[in-house]
PDB file of C-alpha atoms and ligand atoms in Angstrom:
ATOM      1  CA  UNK O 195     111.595  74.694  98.676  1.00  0.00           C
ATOM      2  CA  UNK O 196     112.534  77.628  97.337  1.00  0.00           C
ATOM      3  CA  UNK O 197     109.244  79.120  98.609  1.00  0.00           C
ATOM      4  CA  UNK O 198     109.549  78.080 101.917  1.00  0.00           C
ATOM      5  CA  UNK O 199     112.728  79.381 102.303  1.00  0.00           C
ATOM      6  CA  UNK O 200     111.283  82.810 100.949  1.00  0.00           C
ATOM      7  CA  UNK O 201     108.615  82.570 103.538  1.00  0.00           C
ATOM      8  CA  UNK O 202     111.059  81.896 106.780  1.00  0.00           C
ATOM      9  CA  UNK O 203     113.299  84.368 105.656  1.00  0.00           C
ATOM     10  CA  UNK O 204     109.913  87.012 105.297  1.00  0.00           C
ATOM     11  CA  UNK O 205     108.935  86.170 108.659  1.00  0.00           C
ATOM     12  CA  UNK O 206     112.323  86.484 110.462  1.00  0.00           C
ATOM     13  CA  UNK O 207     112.713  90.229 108.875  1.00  0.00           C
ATOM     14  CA  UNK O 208     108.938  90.937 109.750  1.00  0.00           C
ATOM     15  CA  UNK O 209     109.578  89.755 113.258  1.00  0.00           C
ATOM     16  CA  UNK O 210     110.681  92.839 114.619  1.00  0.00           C
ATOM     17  CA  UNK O 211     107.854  94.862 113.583  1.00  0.00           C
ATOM     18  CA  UNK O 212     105.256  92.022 114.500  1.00  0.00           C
ATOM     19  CA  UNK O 213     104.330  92.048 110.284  1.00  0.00           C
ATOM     20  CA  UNK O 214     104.056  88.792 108.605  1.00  0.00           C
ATOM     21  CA  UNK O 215     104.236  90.357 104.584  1.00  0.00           C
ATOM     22  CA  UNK O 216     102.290  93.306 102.775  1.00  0.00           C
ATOM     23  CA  UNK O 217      99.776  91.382 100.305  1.00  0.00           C
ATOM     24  CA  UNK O 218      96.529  90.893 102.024  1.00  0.00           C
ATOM     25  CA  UNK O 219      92.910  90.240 101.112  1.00  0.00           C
ATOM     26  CA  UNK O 220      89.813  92.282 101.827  1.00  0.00           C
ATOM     27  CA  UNK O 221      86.889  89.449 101.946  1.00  0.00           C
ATOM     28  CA  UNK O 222      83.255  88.903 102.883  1.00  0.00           C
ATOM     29  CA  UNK O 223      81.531  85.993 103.849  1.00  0.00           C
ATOM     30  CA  UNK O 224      78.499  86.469 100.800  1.00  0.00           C
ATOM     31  CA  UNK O 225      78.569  82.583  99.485  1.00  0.00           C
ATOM     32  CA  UNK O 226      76.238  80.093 100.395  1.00  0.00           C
ATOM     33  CA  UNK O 227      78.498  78.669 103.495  1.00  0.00           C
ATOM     34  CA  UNK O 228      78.391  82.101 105.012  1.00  0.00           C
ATOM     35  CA  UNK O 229      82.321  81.830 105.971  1.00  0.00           C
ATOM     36  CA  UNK O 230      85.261  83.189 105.029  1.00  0.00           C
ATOM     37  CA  UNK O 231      85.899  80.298 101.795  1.00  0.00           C
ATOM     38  CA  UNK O 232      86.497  82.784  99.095  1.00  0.00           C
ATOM     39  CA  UNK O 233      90.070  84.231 101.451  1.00  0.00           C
ATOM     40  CA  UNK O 234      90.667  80.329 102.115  1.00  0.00           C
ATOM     41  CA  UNK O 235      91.028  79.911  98.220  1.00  0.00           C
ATOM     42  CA  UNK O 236      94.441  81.784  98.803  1.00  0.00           C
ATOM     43  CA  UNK O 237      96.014  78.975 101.411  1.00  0.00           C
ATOM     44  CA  UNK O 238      99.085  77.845 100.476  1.00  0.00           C
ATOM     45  CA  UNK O 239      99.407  80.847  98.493  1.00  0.00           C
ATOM     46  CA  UNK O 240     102.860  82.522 100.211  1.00  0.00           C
ATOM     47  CA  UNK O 241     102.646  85.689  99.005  1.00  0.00           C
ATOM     48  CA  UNK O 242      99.603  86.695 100.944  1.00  0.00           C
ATOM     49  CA  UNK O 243      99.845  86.601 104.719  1.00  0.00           C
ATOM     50  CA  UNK O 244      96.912  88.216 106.084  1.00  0.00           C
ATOM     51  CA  UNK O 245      93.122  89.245 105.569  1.00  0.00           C
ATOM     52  CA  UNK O 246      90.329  91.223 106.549  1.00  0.00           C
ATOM     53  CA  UNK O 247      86.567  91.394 106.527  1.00  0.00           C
ATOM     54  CA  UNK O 248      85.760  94.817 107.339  1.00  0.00           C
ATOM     55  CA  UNK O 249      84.634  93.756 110.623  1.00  0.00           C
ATOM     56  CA  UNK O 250      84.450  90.884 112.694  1.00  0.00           C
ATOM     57  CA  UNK O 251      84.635  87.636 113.356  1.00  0.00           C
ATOM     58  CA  UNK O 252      86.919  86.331 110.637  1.00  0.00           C
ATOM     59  CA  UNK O 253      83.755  83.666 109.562  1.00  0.00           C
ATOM     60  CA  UNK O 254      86.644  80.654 109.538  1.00  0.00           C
ATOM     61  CA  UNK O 255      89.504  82.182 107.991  1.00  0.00           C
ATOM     62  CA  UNK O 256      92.703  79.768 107.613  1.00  0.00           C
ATOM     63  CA  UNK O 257      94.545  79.958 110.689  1.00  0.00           C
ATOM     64  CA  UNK O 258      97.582  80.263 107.916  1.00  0.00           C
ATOM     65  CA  UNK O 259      96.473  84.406 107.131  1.00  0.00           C
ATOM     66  CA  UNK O 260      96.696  86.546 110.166  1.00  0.00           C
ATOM     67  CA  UNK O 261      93.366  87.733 110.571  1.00  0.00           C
ATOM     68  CA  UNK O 262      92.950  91.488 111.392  1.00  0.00           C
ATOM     69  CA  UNK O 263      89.607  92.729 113.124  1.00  0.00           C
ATOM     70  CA  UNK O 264      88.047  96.315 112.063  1.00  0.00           C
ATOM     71  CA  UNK O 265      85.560  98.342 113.995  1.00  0.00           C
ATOM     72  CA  UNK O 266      83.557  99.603 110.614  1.00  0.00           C
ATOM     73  CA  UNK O 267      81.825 102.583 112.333  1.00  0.00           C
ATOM     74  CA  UNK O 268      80.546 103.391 115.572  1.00  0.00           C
ATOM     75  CA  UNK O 269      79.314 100.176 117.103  1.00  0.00           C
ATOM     76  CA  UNK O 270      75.732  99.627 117.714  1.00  0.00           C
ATOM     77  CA  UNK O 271      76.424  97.864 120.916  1.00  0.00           C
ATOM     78  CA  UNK O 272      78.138  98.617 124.046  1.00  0.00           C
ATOM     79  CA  UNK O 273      81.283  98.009 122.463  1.00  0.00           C
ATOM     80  CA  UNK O 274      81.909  94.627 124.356  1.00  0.00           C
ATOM     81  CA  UNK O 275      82.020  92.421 120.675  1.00  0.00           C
ATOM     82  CA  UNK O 276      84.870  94.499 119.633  1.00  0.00           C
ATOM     83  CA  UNK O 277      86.797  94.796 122.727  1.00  0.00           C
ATOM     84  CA  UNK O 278      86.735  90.892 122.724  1.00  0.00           C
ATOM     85  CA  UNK O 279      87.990  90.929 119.048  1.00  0.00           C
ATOM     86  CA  UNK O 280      90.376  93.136 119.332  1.00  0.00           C
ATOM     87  CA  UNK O 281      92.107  91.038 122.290  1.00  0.00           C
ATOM     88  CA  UNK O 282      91.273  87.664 120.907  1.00  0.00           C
ATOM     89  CA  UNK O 283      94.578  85.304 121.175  1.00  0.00           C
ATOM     90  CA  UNK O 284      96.442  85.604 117.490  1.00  0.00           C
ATOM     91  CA  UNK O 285      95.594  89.395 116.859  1.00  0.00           C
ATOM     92  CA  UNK O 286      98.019  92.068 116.800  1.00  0.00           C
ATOM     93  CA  UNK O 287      97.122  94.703 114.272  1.00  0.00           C
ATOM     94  CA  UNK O 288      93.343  96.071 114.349  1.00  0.00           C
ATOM     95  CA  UNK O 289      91.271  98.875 112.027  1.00  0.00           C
ATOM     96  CA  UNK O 290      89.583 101.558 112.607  1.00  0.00           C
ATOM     97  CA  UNK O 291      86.235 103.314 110.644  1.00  0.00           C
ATOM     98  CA  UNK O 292      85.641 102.067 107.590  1.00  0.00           C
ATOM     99  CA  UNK O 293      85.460 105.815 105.296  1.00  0.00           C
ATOM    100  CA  UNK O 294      84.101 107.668 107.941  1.00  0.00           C
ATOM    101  CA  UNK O 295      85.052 110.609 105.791  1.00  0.00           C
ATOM    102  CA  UNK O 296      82.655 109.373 102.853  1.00  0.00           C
ATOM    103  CA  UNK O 297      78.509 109.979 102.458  1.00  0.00           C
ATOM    104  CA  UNK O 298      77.761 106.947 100.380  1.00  0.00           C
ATOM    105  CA  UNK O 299      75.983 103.969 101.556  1.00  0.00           C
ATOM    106  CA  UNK O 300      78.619 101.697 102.205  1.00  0.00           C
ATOM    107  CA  UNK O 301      80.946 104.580 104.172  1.00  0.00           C
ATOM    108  CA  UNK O 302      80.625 104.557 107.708  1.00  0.00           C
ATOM    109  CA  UNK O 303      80.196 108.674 107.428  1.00  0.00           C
ATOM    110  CA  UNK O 304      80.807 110.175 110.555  1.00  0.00           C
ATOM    111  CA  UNK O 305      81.506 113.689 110.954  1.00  0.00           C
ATOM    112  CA  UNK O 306      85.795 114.082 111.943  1.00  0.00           C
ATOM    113  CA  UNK O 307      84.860 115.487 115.695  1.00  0.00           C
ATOM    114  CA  UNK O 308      82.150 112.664 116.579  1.00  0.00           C
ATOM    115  CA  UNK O 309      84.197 110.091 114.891  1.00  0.00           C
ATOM    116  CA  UNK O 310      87.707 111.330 117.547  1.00  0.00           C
ATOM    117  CA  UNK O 311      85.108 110.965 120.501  1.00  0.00           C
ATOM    118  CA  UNK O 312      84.124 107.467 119.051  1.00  0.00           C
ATOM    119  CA  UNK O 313      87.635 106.349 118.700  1.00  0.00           C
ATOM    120  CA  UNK O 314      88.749 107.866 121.909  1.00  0.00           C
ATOM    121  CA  UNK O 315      86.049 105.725 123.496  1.00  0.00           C
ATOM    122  CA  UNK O 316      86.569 102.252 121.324  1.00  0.00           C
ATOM    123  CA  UNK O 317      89.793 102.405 119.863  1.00  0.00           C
ATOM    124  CA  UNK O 318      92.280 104.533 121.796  1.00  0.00           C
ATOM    125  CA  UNK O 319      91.747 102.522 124.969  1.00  0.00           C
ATOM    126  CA  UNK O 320      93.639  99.640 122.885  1.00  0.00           C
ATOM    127  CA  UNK O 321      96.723 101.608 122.711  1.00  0.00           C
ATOM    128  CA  UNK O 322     100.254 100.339 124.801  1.00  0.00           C
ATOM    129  CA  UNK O 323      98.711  96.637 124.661  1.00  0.00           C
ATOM    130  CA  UNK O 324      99.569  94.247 122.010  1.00  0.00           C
ATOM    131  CA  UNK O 325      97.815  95.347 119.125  1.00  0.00           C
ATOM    132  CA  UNK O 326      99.229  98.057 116.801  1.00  0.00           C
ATOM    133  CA  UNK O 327      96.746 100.615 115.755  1.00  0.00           C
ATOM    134  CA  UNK O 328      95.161 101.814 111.778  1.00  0.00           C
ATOM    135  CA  UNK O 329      93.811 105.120 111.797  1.00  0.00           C
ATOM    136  CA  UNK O 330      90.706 105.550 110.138  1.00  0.00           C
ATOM    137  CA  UNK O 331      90.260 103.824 106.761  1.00  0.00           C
ATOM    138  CA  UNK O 332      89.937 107.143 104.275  1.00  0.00           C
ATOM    139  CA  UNK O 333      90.075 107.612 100.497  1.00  0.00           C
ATOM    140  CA  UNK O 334      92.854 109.497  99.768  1.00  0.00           C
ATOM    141  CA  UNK O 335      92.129 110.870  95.944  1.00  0.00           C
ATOM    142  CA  UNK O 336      88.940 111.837  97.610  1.00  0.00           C
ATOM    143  CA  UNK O 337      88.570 115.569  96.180  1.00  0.00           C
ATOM    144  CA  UNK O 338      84.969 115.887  96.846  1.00  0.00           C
ATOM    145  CA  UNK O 339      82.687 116.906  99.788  1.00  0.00           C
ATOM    146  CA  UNK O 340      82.879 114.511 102.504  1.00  0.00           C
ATOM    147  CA  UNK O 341      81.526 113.257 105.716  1.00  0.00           C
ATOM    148  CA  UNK O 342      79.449 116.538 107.193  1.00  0.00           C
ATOM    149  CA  UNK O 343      81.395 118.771 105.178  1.00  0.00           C
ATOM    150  CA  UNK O 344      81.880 120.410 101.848  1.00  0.00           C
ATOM    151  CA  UNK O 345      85.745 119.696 102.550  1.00  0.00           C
ATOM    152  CA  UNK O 346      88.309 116.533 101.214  1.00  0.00           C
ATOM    153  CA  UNK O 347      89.212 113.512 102.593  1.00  0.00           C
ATOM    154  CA  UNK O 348      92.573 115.130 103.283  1.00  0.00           C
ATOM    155  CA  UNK O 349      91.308 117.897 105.626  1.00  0.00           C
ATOM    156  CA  UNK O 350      88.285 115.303 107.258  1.00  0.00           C
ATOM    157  CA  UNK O 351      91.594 113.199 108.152  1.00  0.00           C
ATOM    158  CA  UNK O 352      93.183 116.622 109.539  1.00  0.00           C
ATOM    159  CA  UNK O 353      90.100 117.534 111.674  1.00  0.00           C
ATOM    160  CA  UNK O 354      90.125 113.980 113.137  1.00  0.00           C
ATOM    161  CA  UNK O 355      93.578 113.948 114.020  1.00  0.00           C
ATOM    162  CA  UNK O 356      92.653 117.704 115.571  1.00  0.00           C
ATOM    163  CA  UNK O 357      90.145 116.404 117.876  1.00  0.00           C
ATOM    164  CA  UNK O 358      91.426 113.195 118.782  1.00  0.00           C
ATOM    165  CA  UNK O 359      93.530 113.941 121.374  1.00  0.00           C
ATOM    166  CA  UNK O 360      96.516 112.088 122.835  1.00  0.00           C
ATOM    167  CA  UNK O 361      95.299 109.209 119.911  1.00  0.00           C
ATOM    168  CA  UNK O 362      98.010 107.123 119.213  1.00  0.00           C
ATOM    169  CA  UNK O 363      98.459 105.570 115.396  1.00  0.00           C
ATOM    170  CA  UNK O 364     100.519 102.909 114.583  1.00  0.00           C
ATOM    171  CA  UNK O 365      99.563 103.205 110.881  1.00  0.00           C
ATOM    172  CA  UNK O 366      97.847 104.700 108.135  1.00  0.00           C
ATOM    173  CA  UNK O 367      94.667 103.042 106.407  1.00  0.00           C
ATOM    174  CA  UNK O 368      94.137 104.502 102.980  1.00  0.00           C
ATOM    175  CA  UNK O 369      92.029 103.701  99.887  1.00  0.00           C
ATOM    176  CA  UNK O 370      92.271 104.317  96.744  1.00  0.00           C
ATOM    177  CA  UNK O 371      90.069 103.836  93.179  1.00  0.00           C
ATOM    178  CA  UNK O 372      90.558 104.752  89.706  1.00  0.00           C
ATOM    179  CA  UNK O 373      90.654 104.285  86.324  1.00  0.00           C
ATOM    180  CA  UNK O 374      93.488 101.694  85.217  1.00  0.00           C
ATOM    181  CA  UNK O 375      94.812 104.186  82.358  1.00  0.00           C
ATOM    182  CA  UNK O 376      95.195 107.692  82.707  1.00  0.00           C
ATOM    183  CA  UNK O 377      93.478 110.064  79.669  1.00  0.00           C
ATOM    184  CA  UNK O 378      96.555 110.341  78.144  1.00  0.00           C
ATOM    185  CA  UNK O 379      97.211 106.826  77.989  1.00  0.00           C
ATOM    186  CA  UNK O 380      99.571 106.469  80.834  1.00  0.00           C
ATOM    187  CA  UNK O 381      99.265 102.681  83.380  1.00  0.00           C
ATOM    188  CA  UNK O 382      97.174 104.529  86.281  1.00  0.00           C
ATOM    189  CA  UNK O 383      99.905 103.074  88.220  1.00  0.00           C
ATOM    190  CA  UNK O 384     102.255 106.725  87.923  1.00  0.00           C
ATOM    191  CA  UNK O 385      98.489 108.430  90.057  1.00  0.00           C
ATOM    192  CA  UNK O 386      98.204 105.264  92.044  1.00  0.00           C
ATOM    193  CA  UNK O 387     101.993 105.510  93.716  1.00  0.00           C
ATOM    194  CA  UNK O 388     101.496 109.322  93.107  1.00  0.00           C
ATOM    195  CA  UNK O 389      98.551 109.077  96.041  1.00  0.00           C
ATOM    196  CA  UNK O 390     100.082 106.478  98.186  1.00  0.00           C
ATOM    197  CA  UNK O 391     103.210 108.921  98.390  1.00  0.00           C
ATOM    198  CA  UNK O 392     101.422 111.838  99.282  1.00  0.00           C
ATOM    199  CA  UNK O 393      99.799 109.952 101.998  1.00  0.00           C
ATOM    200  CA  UNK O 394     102.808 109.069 103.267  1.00  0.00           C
ATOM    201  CA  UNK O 395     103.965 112.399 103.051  1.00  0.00           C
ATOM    202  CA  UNK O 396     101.467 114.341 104.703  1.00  0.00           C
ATOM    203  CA  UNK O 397     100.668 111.534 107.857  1.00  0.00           C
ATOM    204  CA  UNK O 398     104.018 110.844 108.565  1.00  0.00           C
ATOM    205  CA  UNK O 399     103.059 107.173 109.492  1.00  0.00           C
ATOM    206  CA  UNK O 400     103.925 104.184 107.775  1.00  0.00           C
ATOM    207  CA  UNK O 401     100.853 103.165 105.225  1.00  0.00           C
ATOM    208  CA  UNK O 402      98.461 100.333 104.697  1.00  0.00           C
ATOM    209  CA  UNK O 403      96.658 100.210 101.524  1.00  0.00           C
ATOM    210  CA  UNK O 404      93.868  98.528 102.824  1.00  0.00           C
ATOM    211  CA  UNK O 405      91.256  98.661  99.635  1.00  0.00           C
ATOM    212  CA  UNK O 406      92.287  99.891  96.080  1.00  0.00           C
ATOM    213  CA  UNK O 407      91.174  99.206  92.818  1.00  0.00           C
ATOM    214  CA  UNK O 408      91.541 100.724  88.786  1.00  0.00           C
ATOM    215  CA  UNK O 409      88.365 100.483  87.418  1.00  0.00           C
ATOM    216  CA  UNK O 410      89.141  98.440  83.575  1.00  0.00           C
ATOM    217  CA  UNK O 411      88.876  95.472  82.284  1.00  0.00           C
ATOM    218  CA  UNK O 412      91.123  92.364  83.858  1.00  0.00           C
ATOM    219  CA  UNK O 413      94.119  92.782  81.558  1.00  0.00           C
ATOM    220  CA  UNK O 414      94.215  96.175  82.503  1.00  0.00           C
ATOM    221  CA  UNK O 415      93.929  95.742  86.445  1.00  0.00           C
ATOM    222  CA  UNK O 416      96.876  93.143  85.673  1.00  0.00           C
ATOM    223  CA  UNK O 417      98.749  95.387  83.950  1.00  0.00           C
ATOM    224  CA  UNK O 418      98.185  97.797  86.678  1.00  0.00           C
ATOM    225  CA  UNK O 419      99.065  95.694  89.496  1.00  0.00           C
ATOM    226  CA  UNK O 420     102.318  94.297  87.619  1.00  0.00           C
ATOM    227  CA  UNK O 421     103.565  98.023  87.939  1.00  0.00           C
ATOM    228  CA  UNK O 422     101.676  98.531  91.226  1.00  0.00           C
ATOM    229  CA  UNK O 423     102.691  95.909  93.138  1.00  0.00           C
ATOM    230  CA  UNK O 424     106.758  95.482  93.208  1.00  0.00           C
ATOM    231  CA  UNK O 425     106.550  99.313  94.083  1.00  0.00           C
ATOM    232  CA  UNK O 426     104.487  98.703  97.010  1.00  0.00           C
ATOM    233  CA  UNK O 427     107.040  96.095  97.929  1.00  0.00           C
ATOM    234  CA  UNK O 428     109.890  98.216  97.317  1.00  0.00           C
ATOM    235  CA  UNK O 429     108.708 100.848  99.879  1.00  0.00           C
ATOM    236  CA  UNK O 430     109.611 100.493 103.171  1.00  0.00           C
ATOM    237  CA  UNK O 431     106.590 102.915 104.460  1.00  0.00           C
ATOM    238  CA  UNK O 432     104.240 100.607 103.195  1.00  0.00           C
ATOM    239  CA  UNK O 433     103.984  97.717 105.476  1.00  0.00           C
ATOM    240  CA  UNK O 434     100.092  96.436 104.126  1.00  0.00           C
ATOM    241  CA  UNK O 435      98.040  96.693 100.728  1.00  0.00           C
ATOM    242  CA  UNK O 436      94.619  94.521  99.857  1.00  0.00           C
ATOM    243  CA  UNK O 437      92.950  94.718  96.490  1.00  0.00           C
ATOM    244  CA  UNK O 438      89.777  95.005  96.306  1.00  0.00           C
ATOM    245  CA  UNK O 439      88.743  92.708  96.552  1.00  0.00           C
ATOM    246  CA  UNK O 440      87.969  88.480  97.593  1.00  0.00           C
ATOM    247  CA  UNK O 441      84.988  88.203  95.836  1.00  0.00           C
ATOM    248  CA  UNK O 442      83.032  86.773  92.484  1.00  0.00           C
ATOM    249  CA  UNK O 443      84.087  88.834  89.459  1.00  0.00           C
ATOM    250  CA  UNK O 444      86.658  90.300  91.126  1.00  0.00           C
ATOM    251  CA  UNK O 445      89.651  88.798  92.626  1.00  0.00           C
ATOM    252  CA  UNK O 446      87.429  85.037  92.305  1.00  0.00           C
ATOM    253  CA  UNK O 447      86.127  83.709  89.551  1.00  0.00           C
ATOM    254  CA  UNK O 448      82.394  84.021  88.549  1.00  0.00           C
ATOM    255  CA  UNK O 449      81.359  80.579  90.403  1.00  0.00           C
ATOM    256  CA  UNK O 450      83.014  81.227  93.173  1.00  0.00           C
ATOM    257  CA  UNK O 451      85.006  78.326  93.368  1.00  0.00           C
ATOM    258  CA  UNK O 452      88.921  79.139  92.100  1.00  0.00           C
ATOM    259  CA  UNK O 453      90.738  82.720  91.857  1.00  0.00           C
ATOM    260  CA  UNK O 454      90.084  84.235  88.588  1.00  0.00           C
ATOM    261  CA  UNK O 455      92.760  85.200  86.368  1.00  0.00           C
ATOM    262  CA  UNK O 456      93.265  88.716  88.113  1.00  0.00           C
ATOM    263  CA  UNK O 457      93.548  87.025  91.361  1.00  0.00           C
ATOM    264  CA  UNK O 458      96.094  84.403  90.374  1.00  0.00           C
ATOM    265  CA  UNK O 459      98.101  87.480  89.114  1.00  0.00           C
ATOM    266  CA  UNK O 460      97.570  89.236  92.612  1.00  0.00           C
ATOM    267  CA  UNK O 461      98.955  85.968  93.903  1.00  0.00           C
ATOM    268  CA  UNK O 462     102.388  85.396  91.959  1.00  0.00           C
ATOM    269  CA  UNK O 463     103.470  88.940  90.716  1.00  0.00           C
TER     270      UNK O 463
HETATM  271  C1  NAG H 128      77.586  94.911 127.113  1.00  0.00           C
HETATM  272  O1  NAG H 128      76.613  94.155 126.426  1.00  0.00           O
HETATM  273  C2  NAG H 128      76.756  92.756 126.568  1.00  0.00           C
HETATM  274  C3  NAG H 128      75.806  92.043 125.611  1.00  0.00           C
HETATM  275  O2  NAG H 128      74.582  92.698 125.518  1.00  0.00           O
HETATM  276  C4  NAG H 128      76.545  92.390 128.045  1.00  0.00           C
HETATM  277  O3  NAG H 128      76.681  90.996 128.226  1.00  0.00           O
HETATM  278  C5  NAG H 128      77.607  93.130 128.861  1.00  0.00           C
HETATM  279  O4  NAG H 128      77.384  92.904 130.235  1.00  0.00           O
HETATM  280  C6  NAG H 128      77.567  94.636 128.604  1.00  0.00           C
HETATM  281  N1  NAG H 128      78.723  95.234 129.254  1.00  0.00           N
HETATM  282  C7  NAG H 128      78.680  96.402 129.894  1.00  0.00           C
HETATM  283  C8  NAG H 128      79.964  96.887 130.473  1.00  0.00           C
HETATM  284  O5  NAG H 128      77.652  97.039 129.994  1.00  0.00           O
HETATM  285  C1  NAG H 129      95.936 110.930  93.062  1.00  0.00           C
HETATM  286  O1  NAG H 129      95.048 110.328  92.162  1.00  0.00           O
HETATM  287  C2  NAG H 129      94.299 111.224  91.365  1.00  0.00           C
HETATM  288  C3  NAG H 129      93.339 110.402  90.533  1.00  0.00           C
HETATM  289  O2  NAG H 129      92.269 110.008  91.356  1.00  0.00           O
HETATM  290  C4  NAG H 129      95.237 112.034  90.494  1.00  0.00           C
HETATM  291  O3  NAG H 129      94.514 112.968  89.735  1.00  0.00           O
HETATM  292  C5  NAG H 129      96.228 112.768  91.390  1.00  0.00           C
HETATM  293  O4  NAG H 129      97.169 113.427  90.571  1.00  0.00           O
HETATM  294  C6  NAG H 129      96.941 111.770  92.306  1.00  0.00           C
HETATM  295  N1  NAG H 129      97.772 112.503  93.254  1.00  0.00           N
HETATM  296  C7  NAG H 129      99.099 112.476  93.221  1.00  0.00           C
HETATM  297  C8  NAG H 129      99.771 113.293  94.280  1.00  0.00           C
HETATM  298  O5  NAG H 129      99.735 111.839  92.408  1.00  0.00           O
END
């Protein structure tokens, strides 16, 4: 009862904002079913509200999280799939490149001017409707080179916002990964809130959180996320986080079947 209550009173304050809570879930659809069952192992859970799969559709998600479509890179396509997505009935927040300002495999890597003409084309003609808008999805303790330059994920975000003219943002996307305890034995929680406020700071947009992860083992990422997440709660800038991530070994157990112990911690803290 005392849940429910919790949740009503949640979405009343969220209302006027159009946010249903912070805690979400990044997922994928890698299980034998090909759908969106590891997310559906949080239903019920009240705590989380919404969920992404770096793309779309949402492969069955519980009509209970809010789904949230992402256009990972530059599409392949005319761009028709993701206008449809991005108006579909129940959607009103969508994200944009998935680290277009990374090199790696899994980054979407596109240079900061070609990625503004991209969004300008896919993504900017969204604005005014009834979706609210993520910039592009960057890693913010990113010091290295990055997408098409030998330059950090804090200047490829500066160049973007340079050449994407009259590009409206109703949010920031960050990432973030590191190690769960500093060198000098500190909870990697004090660089974790240390990166989130910078970003903040420097984008002057609220923030979504929308992968991060210390790199331990699963008492540590506890421990990390029992100083991580109350903060994140506490801080009105930061309307959205998702650990990373919904998956086997991670956030589900091995079989795939239940939430492992660090995910029934990312439920209830
Ligand atoms: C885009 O591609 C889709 C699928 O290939 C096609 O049905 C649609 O007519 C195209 N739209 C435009 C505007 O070219
Ligand atoms: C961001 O995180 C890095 C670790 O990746 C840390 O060295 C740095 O001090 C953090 N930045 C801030 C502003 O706390």
């Amino acid at each position: 009862m005392i849940q429910k209550l919790g949740a009503v009173a949640a979405l009343m304050l969220s209302g006027a904002h159009g946010l249903t809570g912070k805690r979400g879930l990044c997922y994928n659809n890698d299980n034998p079913s090909k759908d969106a069952v590891f997310a559906n192992l949080y239903k019920g859970m009240d705590k989380v509200t919404w969920a992404y799969d770096w793309g779309y559709p949402s492969w069955g998600l519980d009509s209970s999280l809010e789904f949230v479509p992402m256009l990972w890179g530059l599409p392949s396509d005319n761009g028709s799939g993701w206008k449809a997505a991005a108006n579909a009935p129940g959607v009103v927040n969508v994200l944009g490149f998935n680290e277009p300002d990374l090199t790696y495999s899994a980054s979407s890597n596109i240079p900061p001017e070609k990625a503004a003409k991209g969004w300008l084309n896919y993504i900017q003609p969204l604005a005014g409707g009834s979706v609210r808008i993520g910039a592009p999805n960057v890693l913010w303790n990113n010091v290295d080179s990055s997408s098409g330059g030998d330059y950090d994920t804090a200047q490829w975000t500066e160049y973007f916002l340079a050449a994407c003219t009259g590009c409206h943002f109703d949010f920031a996307a960050i990432h973030y990964y590191q190690d769960c305890v500093t060198p000098d034995g500190q909870n990697g929680a004090v660089w974790f809130k240390g990166n989130v406020t910078d970003a903040h700071e420097v984008l002057d947009l609220p923030i979504w959180v929308t992968e991060f992860e210390c790199y331990g083992d699963e008492a540590q990422q506890i421990a990390f996320l029992e100083e991580a997440l109350p903060w994140l709660d506490e801080q009105d800038y930061v309307e959205r986080y998702a650990y990373f991530g919904t998956f086997p070994e991670y956030l589900i157990n091995k079989d795939g079947t239940a939430l492992s112990a660090l995910g029934q911690a990312y439920a209830t803290i």
